[in-house]
Amino acid sequence: MAASEIGEASRVTQSQGSPTEAHDVLAVLEARRLEVPAVVRERILVSTDLAELDRWLRKAAVVIDARELLATNGS
């Protein structure tokens, strides 16, 4: 694989989330014993945006209610 192909593959991998990232978000919420409504769980599981999943993972550590993850307040 050429260096340019490796760079492209890395860029694609970084922009597309995987089921692992989604499950990490859910694991943090569940470890904190927060109720995760079905609509929130489904939204997390269908996301392929790595930046969004990373943002949710960080928020999952501090939110009081899992529904706060889906709030669109720019943070």
CSV table of C-alpha atoms in Angstrom, one decimal:
chain,number,residue,atom,x,y,z
A,1,MET,CA,0.0,0.0,0.0
A,2,ALA,CA,1.4,3.4,-1.0
A,3,ALA,CA,1.9,6.1,1.6
A,4,SER,CA,-0.9,8.2,0.0
A,5,GLU,CA,-3.3,5.2,0.2
A,6,ILE,CA,-2.4,4.7,3.9
A,7,GLY,CA,-3.1,8.4,4.6
A,8,GLU,CA,-6.4,8.2,2.8
A,9,ALA,CA,-7.4,5.1,4.7
A,10,SER,CA,-6.4,6.8,8.0
A,11,ARG,CA,-8.5,9.8,7.1
A,12,VAL,CA,-11.5,7.7,6.3
A,13,THR,CA,-11.1,5.7,9.5
A,14,GLN,CA,-10.9,8.9,11.6
A,15,SER,CA,-14.1,10.4,10.1
A,16,GLN,CA,-16.2,7.2,10.3
A,17,GLY,CA,-17.2,5.9,13.7
A,18,SER,CA,-17.5,2.2,14.4
A,19,PRO,CA,-19.7,0.2,16.6
A,20,THR,CA,-17.0,0.2,19.2
A,21,GLU,CA,-17.2,3.9,19.8
A,22,ALA,CA,-20.9,3.8,20.1
A,23,HIS,CA,-20.7,0.9,22.6
A,24,ASP,CA,-18.1,2.9,24.6
A,25,VAL,CA,-20.6,5.8,24.9
A,26,LEU,CA,-23.3,3.4,26.1
A,27,ALA,CA,-20.9,1.6,28.5
A,28,VAL,CA,-20.0,4.9,30.2
A,29,LEU,CA,-23.7,5.8,30.6
A,30,GLU,CA,-24.6,2.4,31.9
A,31,ALA,CA,-21.6,2.3,34.3
A,32,ARG,CA,-22.9,5.5,35.7
A,33,ARG,CA,-26.2,3.8,36.2
A,34,LEU,CA,-28.0,6.3,34.0
A,35,GLU,CA,-31.2,5.2,32.3
A,36,VAL,CA,-30.7,5.2,28.5
A,37,PRO,CA,-34.0,5.7,26.7
A,38,ALA,CA,-34.4,3.7,23.5
A,39,VAL,CA,-34.4,6.8,21.3
A,40,VAL,CA,-31.0,7.8,22.8
A,41,ARG,CA,-29.6,4.3,22.5
A,42,GLU,CA,-30.7,4.0,18.8
A,43,ARG,CA,-29.2,7.5,17.9
A,44,ILE,CA,-25.9,6.5,19.4
A,45,LEU,CA,-25.8,3.2,17.7
A,46,VAL,CA,-26.5,4.6,14.2
A,47,SER,CA,-24.0,7.4,14.4
A,48,THR,CA,-21.0,7.0,12.1
A,49,ASP,CA,-19.5,10.5,12.9
A,50,LEU,CA,-16.4,9.9,14.9
A,51,ALA,CA,-16.3,13.5,16.2
A,52,GLU,CA,-19.9,13.2,17.3
A,53,LEU,CA,-19.2,9.9,19.1
A,54,ASP,CA,-16.1,11.4,20.8
A,55,ARG,CA,-18.1,14.4,21.9
A,56,TRP,CA,-20.8,12.1,23.3
A,57,LEU,CA,-18.3,9.9,25.1
A,58,ARG,CA,-16.8,12.9,26.9
A,59,LYS,CA,-20.3,14.2,27.8
A,60,ALA,CA,-21.4,10.8,28.9
A,61,ALA,CA,-18.9,11.1,31.8
A,62,VAL,CA,-20.6,14.2,33.2
A,63,VAL,CA,-24.3,14.4,32.1
A,64,ILE,CA,-27.0,13.8,34.7
A,65,ASP,CA,-29.5,12.5,32.1
A,66,ALA,CA,-28.6,10.5,29.0
A,67,ARG,CA,-30.9,12.6,26.9
A,68,GLU,CA,-28.5,15.5,27.4
A,69,LEU,CA,-26.2,13.9,24.9
A,70,LEU,CA,-28.6,14.7,22.1
A,71,ALA,CA,-29.1,18.3,23.1
A,72,THR,CA,-27.8,20.6,20.4
A,73,ASN,CA,-26.2,23.4,22.4
A,74,GLY,CA,-22.9,23.5,20.5
A,75,SER,CA,-20.9,21.7,23.2
